[in-house]
Structure formats: C-alpha cells, structure tokens
PDB file of C-alpha atoms in Angstrom:
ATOM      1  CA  UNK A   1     -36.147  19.738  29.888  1.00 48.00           C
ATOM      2  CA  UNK A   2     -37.398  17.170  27.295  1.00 50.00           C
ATOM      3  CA  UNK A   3     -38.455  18.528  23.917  1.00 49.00           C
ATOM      4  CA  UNK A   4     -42.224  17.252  25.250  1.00 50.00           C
ATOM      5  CA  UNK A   5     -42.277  19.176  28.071  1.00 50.00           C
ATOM      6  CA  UNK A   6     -41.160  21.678  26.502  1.00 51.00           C
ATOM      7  CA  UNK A   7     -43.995  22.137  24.285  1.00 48.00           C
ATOM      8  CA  UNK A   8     -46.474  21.300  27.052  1.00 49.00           C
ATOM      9  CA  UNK A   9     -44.766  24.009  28.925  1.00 49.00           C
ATOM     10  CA  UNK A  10     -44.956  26.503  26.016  1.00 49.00           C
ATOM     11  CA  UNK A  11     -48.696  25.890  25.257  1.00 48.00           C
ATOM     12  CA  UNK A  12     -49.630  26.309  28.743  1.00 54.00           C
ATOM     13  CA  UNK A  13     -47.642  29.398  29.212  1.00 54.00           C
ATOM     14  CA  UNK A  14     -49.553  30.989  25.494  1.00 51.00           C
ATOM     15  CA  UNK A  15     -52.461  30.093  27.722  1.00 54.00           C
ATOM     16  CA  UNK A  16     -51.833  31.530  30.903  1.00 56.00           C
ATOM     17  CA  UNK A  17     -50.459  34.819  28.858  1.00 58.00           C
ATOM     18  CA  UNK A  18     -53.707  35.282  26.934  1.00 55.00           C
ATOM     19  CA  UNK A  19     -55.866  34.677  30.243  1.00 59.00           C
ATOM     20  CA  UNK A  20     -53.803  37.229  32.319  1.00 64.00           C
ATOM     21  CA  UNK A  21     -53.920  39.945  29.807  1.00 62.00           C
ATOM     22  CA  UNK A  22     -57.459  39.581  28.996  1.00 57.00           C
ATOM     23  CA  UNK A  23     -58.336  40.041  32.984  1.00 60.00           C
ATOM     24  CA  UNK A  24     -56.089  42.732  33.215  1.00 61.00           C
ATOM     25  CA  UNK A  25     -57.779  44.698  30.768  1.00 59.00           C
ATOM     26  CA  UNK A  26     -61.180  43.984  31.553  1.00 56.00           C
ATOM     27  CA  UNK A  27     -60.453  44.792  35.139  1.00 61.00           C
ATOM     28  CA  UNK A  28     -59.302  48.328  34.335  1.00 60.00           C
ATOM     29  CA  UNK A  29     -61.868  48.644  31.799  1.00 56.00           C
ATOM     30  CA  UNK A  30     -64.490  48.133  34.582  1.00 55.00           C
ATOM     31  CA  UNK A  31     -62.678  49.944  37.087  1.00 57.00           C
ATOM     32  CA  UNK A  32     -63.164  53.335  35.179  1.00 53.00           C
ATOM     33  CA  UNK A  33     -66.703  52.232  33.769  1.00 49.00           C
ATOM     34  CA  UNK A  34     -67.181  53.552  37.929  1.00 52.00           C
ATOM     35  CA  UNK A  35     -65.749  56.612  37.604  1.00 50.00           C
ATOM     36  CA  UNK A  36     -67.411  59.103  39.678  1.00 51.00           C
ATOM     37  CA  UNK A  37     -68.259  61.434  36.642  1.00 51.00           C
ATOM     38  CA  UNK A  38     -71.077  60.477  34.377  1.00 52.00           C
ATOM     39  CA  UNK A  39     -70.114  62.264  31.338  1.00 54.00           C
ATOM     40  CA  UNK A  40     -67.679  60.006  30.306  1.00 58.00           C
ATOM     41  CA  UNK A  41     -69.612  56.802  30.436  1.00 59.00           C
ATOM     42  CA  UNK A  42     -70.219  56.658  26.670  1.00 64.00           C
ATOM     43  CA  UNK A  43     -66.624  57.042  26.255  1.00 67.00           C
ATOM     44  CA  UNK A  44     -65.255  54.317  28.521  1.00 64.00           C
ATOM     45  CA  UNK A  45     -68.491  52.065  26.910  1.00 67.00           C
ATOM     46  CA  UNK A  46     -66.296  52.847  23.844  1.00 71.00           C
ATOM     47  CA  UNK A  47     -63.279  51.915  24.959  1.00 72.00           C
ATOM     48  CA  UNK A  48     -64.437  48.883  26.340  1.00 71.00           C
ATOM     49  CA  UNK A  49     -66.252  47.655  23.654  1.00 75.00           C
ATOM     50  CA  UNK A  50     -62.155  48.324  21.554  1.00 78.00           C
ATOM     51  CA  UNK A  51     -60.378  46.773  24.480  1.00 76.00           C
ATOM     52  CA  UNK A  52     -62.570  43.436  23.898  1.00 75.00           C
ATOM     53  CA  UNK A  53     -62.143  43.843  20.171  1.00 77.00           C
ATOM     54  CA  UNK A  54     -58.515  43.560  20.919  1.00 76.00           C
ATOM     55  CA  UNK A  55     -58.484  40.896  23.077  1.00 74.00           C
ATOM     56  CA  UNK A  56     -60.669  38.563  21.095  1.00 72.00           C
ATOM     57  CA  UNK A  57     -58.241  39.313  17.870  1.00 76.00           C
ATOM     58  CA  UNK A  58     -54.807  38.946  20.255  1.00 72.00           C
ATOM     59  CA  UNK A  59     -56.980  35.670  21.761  1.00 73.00           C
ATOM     60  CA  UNK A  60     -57.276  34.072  18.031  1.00 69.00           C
ATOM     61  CA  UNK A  61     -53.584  35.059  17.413  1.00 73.00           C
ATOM     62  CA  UNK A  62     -52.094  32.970  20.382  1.00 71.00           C
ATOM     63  CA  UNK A  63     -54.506  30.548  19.550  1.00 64.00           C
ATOM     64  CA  UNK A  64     -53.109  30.128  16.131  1.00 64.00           C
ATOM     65  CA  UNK A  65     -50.006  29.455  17.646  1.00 72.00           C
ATOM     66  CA  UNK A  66     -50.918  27.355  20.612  1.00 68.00           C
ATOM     67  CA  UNK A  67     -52.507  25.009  17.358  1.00 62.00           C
ATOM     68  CA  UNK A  68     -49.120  25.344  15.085  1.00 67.00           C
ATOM     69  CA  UNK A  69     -47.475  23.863  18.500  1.00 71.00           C
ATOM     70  CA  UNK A  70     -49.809  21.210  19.299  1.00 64.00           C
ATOM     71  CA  UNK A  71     -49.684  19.974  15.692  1.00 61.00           C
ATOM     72  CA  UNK A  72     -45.820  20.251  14.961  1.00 68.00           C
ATOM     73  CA  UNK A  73     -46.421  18.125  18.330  1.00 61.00           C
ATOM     74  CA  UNK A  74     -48.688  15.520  17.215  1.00 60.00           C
ATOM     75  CA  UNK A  75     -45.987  15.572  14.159  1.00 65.00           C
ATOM     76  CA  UNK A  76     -43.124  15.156  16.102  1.00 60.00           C
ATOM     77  CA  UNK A  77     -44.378  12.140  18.331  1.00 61.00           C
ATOM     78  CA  UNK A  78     -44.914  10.286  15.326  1.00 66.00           C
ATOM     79  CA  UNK A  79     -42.703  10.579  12.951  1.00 73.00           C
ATOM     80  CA  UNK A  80     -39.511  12.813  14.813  1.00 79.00           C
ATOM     81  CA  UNK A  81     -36.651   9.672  15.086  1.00 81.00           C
ATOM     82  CA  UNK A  82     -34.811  12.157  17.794  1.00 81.00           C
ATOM     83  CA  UNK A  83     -38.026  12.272  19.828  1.00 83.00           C
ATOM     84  CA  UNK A  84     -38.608   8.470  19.232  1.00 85.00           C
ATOM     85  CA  UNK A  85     -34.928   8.351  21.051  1.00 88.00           C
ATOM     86  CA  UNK A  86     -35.598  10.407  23.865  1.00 89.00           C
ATOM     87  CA  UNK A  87     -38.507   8.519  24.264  1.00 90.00           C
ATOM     88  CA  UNK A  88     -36.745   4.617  24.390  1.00 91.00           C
ATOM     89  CA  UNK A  89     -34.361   6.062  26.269  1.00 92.00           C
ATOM     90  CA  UNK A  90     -36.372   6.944  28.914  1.00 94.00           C
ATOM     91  CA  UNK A  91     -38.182   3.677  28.928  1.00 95.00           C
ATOM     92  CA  UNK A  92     -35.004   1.970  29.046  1.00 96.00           C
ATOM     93  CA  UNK A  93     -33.588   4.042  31.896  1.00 96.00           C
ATOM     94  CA  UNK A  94     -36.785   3.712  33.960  1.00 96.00           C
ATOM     95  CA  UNK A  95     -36.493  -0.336  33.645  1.00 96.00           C
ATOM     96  CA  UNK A  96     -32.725   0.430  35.050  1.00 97.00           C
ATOM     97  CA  UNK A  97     -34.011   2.539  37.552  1.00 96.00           C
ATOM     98  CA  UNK A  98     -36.749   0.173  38.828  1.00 96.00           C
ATOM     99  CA  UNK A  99     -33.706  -2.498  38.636  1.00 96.00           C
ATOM    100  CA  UNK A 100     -31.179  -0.528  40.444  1.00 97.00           C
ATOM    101  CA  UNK A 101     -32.032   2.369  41.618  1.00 97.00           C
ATOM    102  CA  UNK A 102     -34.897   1.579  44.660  1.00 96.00           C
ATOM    103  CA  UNK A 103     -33.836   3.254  47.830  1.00 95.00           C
ATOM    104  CA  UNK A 104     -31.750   6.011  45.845  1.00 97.00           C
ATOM    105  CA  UNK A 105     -32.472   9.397  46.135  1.00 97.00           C
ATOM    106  CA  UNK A 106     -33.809  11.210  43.520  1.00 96.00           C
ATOM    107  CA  UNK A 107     -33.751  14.834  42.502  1.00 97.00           C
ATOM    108  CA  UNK A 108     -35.350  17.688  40.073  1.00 95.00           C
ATOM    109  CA  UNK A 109     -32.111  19.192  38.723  1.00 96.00           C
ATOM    110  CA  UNK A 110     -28.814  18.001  37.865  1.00 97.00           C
ATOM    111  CA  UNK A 111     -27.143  20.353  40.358  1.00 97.00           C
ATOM    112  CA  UNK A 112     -29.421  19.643  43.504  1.00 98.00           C
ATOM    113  CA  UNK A 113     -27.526  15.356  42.318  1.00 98.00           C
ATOM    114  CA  UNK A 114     -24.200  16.981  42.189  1.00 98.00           C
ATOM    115  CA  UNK A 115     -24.726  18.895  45.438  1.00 98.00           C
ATOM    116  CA  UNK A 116     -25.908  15.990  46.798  1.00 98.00           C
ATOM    117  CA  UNK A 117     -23.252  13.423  45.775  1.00 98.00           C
ATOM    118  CA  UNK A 118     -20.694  16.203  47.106  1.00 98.00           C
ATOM    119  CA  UNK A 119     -22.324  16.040  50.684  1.00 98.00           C
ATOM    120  CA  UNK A 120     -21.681  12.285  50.645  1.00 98.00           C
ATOM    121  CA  UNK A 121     -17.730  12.338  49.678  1.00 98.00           C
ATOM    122  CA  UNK A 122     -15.147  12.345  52.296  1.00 97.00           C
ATOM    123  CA  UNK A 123     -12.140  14.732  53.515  1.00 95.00           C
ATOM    124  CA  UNK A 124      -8.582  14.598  53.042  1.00 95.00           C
ATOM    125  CA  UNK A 125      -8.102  13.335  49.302  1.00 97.00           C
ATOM    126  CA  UNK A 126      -8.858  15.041  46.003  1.00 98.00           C
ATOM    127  CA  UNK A 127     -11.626  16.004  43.961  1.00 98.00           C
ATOM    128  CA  UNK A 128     -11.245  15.030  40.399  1.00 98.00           C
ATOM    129  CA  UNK A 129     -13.767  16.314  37.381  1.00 98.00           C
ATOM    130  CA  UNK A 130     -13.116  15.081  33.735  1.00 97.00           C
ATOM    131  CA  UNK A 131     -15.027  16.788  31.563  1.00 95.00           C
ATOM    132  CA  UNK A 132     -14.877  20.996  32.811  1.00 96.00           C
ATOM    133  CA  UNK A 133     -16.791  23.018  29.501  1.00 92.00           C
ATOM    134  CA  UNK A 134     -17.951  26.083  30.997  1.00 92.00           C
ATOM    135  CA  UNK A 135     -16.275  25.497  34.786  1.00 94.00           C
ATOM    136  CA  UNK A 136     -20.305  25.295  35.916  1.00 95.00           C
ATOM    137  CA  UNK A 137     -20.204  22.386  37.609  1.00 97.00           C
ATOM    138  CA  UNK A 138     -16.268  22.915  38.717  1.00 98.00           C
ATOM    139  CA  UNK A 139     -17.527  25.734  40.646  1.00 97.00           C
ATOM    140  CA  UNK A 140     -20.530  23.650  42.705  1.00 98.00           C
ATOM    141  CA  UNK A 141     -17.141  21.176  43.355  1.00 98.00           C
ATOM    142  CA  UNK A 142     -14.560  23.759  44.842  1.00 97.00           C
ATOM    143  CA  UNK A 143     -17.305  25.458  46.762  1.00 97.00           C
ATOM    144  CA  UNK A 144     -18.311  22.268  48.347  1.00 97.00           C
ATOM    145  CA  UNK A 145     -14.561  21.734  48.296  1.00 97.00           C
ATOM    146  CA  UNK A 146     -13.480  24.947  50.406  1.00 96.00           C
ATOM    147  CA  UNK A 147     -10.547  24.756  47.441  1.00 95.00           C
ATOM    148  CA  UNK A 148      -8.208  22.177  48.493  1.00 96.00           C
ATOM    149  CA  UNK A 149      -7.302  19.854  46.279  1.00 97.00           C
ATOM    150  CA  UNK A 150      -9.609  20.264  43.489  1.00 98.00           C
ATOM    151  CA  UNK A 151      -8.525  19.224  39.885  1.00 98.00           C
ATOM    152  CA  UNK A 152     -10.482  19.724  36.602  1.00 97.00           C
ATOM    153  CA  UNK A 153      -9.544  18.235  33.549  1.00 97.00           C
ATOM    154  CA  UNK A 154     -10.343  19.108  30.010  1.00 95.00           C
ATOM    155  CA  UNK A 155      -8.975  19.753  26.616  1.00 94.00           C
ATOM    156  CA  UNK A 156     -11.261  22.263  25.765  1.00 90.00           C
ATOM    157  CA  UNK A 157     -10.891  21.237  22.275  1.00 88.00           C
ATOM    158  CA  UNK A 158     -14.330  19.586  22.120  1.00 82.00           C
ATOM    159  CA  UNK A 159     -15.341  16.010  21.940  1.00 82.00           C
ATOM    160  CA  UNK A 160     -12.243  13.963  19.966  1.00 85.00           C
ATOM    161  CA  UNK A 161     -15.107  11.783  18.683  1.00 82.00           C
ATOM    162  CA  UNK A 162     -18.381  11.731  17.753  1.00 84.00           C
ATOM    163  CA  UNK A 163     -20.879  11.030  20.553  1.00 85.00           C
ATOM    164  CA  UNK A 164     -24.573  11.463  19.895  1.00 80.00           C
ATOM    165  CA  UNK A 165     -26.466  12.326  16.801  1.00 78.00           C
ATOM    166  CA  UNK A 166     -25.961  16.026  16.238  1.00 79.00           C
ATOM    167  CA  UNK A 167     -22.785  16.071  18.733  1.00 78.00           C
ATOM    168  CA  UNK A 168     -19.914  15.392  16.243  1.00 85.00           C
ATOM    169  CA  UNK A 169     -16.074  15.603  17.124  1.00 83.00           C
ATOM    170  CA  UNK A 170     -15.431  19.224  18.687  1.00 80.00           C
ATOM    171  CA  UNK A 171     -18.314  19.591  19.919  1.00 83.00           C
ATOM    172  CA  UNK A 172     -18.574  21.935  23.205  1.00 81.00           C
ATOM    173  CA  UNK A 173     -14.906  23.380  22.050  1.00 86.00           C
ATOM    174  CA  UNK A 174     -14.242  26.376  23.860  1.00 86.00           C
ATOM    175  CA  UNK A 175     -11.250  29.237  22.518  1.00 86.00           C
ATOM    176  CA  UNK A 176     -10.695  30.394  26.104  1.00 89.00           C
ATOM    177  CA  UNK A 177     -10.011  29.072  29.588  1.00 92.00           C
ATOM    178  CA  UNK A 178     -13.075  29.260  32.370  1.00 94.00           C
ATOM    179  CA  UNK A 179     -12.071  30.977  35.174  1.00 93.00           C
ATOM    180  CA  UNK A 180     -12.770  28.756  38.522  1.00 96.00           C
ATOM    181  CA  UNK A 181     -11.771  30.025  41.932  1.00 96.00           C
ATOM    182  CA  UNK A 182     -10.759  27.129  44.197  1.00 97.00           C
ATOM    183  CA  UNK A 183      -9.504  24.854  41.448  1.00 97.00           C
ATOM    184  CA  UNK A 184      -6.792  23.895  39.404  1.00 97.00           C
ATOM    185  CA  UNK A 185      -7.292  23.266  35.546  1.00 97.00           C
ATOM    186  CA  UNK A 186      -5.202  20.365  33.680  1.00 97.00           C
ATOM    187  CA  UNK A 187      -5.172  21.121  30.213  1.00 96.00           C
ATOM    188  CA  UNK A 188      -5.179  18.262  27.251  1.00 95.00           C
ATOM    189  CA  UNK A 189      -6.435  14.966  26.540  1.00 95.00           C
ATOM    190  CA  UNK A 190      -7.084  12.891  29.472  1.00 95.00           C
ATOM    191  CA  UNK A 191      -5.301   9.799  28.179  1.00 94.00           C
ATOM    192  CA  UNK A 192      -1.867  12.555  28.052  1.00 95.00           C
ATOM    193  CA  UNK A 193      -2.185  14.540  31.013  1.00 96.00           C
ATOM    194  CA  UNK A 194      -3.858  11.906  33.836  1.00 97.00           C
ATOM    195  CA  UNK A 195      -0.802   9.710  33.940  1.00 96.00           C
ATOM    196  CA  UNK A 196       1.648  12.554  34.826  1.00 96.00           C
ATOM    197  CA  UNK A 197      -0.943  14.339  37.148  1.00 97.00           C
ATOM    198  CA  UNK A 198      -1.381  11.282  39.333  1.00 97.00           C
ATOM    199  CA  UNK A 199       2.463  10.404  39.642  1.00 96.00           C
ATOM    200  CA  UNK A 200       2.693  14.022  40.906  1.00 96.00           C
ATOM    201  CA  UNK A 201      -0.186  13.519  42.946  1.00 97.00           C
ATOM    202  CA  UNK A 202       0.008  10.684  45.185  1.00 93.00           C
ATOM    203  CA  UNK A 203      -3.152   9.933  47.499  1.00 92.00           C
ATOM    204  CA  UNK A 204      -6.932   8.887  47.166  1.00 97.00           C
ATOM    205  CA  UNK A 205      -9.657  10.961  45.622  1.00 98.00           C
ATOM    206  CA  UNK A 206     -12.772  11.345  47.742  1.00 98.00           C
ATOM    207  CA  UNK A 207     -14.581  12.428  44.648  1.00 98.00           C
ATOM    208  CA  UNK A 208     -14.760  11.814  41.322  1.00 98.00           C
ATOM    209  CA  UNK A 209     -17.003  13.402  38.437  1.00 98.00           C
ATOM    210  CA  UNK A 210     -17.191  11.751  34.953  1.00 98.00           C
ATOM    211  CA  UNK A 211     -18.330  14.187  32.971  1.00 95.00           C
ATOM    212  CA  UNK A 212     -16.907  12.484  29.646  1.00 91.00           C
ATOM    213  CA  UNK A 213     -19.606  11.934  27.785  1.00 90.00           C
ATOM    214  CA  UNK A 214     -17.334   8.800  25.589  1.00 93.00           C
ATOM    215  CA  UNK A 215     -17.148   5.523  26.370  1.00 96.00           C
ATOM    216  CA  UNK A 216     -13.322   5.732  25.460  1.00 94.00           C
ATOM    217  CA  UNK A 217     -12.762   8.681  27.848  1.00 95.00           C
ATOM    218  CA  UNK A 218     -14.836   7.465  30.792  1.00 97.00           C
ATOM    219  CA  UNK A 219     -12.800   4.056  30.332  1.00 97.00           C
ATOM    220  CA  UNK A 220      -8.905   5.681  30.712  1.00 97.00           C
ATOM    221  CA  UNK A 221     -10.092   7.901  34.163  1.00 97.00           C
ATOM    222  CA  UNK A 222     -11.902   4.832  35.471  1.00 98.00           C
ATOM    223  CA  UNK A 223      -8.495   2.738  34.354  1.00 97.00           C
ATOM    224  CA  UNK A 224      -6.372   5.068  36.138  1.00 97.00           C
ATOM    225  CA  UNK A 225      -8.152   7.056  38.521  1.00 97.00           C
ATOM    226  CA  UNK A 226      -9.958   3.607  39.994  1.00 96.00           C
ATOM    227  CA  UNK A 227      -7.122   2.392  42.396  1.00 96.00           C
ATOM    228  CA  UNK A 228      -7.245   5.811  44.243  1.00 97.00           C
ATOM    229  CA  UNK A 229     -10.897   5.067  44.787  1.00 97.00           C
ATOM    230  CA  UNK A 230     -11.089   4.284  48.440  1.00 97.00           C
ATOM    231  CA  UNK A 231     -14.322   2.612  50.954  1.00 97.00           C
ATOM    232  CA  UNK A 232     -16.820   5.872  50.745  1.00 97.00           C
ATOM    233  CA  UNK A 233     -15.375   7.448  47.914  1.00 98.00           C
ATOM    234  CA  UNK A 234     -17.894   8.685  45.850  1.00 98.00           C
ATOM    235  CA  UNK A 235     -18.051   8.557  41.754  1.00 98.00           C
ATOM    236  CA  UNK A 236     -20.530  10.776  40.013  1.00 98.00           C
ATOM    237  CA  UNK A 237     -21.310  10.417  36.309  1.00 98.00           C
ATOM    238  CA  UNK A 238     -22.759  13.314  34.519  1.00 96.00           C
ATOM    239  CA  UNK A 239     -24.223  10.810  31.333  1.00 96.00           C
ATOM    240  CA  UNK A 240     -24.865   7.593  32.772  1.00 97.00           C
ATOM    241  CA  UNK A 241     -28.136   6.930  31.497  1.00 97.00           C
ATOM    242  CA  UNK A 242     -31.125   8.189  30.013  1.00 95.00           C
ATOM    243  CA  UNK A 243     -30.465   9.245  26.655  1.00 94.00           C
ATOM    244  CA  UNK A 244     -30.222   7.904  23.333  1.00 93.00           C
ATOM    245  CA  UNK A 245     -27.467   5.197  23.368  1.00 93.00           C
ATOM    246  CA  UNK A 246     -26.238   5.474  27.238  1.00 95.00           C
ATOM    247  CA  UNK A 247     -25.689   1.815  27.827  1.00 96.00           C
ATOM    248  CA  UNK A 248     -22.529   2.345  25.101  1.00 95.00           C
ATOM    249  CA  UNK A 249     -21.321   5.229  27.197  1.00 95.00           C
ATOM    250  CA  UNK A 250     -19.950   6.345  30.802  1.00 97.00           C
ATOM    251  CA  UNK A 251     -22.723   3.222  31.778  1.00 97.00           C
ATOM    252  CA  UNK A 252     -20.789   0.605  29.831  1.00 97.00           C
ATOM    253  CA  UNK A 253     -17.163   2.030  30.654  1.00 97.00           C
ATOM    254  CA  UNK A 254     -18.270   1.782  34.908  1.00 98.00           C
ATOM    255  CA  UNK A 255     -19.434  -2.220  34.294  1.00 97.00           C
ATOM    256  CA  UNK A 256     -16.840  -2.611  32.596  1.00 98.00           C
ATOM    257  CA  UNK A 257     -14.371  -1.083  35.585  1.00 97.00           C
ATOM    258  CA  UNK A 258     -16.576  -3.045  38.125  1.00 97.00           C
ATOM    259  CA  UNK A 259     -16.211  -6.663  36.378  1.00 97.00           C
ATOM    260  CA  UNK A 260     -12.437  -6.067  36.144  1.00 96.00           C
ATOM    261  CA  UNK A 261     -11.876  -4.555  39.561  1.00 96.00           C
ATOM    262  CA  UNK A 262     -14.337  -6.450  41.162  1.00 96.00           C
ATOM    263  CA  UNK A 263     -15.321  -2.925  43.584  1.00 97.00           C
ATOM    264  CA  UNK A 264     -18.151  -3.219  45.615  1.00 97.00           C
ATOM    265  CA  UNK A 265     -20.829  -0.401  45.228  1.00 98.00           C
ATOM    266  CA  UNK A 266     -24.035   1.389  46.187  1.00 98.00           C
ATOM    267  CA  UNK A 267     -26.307   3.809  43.778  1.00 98.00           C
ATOM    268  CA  UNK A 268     -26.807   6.537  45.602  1.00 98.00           C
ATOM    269  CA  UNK A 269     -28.795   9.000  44.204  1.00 98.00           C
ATOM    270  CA  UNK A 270     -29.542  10.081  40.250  1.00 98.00           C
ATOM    271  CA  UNK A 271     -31.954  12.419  38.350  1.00 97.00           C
ATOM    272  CA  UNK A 272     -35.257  11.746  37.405  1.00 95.00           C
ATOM    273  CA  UNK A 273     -35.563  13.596  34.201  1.00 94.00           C
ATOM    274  CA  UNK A 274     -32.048  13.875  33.290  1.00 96.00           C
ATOM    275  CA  UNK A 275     -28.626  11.453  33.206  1.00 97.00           C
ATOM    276  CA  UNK A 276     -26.877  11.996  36.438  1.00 98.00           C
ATOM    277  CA  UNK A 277     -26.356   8.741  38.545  1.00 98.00           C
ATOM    278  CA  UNK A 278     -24.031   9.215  41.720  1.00 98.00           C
ATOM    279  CA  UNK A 279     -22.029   5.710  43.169  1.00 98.00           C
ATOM    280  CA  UNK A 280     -20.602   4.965  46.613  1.00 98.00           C
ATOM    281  CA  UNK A 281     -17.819   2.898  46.767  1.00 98.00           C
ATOM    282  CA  UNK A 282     -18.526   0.459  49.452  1.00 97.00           C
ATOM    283  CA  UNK A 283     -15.615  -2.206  49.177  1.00 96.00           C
ATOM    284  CA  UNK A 284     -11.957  -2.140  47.180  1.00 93.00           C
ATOM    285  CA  UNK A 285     -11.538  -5.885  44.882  1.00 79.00           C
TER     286      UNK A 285
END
C-alpha cells in the first residue's frame, strides 16, 4: 500500500473508531435509561451524562491525532523526496501502462498477478524463481506446480548491490533456509549456480519469475534462462515497473533481452498499485 493510502486509510479508520465507540456507548446508555425500575433513573442520568463526558474528551484525543496525520501529510506531499518518487513513478508507469498494457488484465494484489500468470504457463518443463526471500511466493509456484520440477534460486545473502534508496547491499539477507514443500532450493549467486543447474537440467521452462530486483541479476537469468523460453512460456517479473527508478531495473534488463533475441511477446496481465507485470512468449527470434 502506498505511504498515501496509507494515511488516508489510517485517518479514516481514527474516524470510523471514534464513531463506533461513541454509538456503542450511547446505545447502552439509553438502553438502561429504560430500565423497568424507576429508582435508578437519576443514576443512569449520571452515568450518562460521564459516558458523554468521556466520549467528547476520547473524541478530541483521536482528533488530535487524525490532525498530526493530516498535517505530517500535507508535509510529506510537499516536501518528502521519497513520496515525490513514489509519486513520478506512478505517473511514469501509468503512461507505460496506457502504452502497453490495454487489453491486460489487471489485479488488486500481487499474488491474485502471480496466481494468475501461473494459470497461463504450460506443462511439462520447469518452473524457475530467482529471487526466493521468505519462500512466499515459492509456495503460490509449487502449489500451482503440484511439485514437479520447481526450482528457486537465491543466495540468501541479501542484495550484492545497492538497489533503491534505503535498500543497500544485503538487504533482505536471511541466516536460515525457508522451508518450501514442492520445491527445490539452489543456493548462491545466480551468475555461479545457473550455469551448472541448467547443464544438469536440460529442457524448457514453462515459467519463469524474476524476482531480482537488479538490473545486473535480471540480465544473467534472462541471458541464460532465455533460450529455454519456449511459444507460451510465460515470464513474470516481480519489479518491473512502478517504483522509483524501474526503467533501470528488471524493465531495462527484459528490452534489453528482447532487442538481442528478437522474442516475440504479449503483456499479459500486471498490478495496478504495485510492480508486477506478467509476459507471454508468443514467438522464439
């Protein structure tokens, strides 16, 4: 979710909080101002007259809040240079997506894209993720997978370069190994392990997830892992566009891969508010 939304989302939800409660207590205030015995109508007059006091000090509290949001807010969209990039970013990506992506499905959430790009991949070759982290999105693959032939790849040692402001080299390091049922880890860089793998490996891969985040690393799968690509072989990238700097990315390493190769394509389906982008190979160079 976008740090605008975000706040959107939180001062609505002070809101809705303050609202609720305040019904809630003025409905069982009122309830017992009916009880059926009359000697304790000055009391619950009493307690009614607290139970507002209450609210109107708890309503003033959140208010306080709901302000310190909307002006940190109003800060933010002025003067907040990450902000300023998520914003471009997204202007950028919707000219791409006006461009290029017409006809594409699009979806909510970044696994409802992945699910979706898995439906589209065919049977008999390999499923191939770069970029594993957590196993997450392994998981959605050897599901969709039933578990046969499903490879993920990762050093677990973090980025080996900086990537993004505030994502230095290392980052998303892990000290132990995700446990995925179905699949098949390959441990190390990706420029020291793919070569090896795919001599030992021989066939196409049906599907293959970029989840690299680098240029350099989305460049040496594509290099290698692009003349296993076959007609319907789908390639899903995890940051394609739609954040700060994406055109230097996974974006710039799959032109790259198509001007060389000279593949034939289709854009398939992507995420609205996020950077997934499924492709469909649709003819070999």
């Amino acid at each position: 979710m976008s740090q605008q939304r975000q706040d959107r989302f939180t001062a609505r939800s002070l809101g809705l909080a303050v609202r609720r409660k305040a019904a809630l207590a003025l409905r069982r205030a009122a309830t017992r101002l009916h009880d059926p015995y009359p000697g304790r109508l000055h009391e619950l007059e009493q307690e009614l007259r607290r139970t507002r006091a209450e609210l109107h000090t708890e309503i003033v509290r959140q208010g306080d809040r709901v302000l310190d949001r909307v002006v940190e807010f109003e800060i933010r969209s002025r003067r907040d240079i990450v902000y300023a990039g998520d914003q471009d970013a997204a202007l950028q990506s919707n000219v791409f997506a006006r461009e290029n992506l017409i006809g594409a499905k699009h979806f909510g959430h970044p696994k409802e894209t992945l699910q979706h790009a898995l439906s589209l991949a065919p049977r008999g070759g390999m499923a191939l993720e770069f970029g594993v982290a957590s196993g997450n999105t392994l998981r959605t693959i050897a599901t969709a997978r039933g578990g046969i032939e499903v490879y993920g790849f990762d050093s677990f040692d973090g980025l080996p370069e900086a990537w993004l402001n505030g994502m230095p080299a290392g980052a998303f390091a892990r000290d132990d190994l995700p446990e995925v049922p179905g699949a098949e880890l390959v441990v190390g860089l990706f420029s020291d392990t793919l070569g090896e793998f795919l001599d030992k490996h021989p066939g196409p891969v049906d599907f293959l997830h970029v989840d690299s985040d680098l240029y350099s690393s989305a460049k040496t799968v594509l290099d290698l892992v692009g003349p296993r690509l076959q007609v319907g072989s789908i390639v899903h990238f995890d940051e394609f566009f739609n954040f700060p700097g994406w055109q230097r990315h996974e974006y710039r390493a799959w032109l790259e891969h198509v001007d060389k190769t000279g593949v034939s394509y289709e854009y398939e389906a992507y995420t609205y508010n996020d950077n997934q982008v499924t492709v469909r190979i649709t003819g070999l160079g």
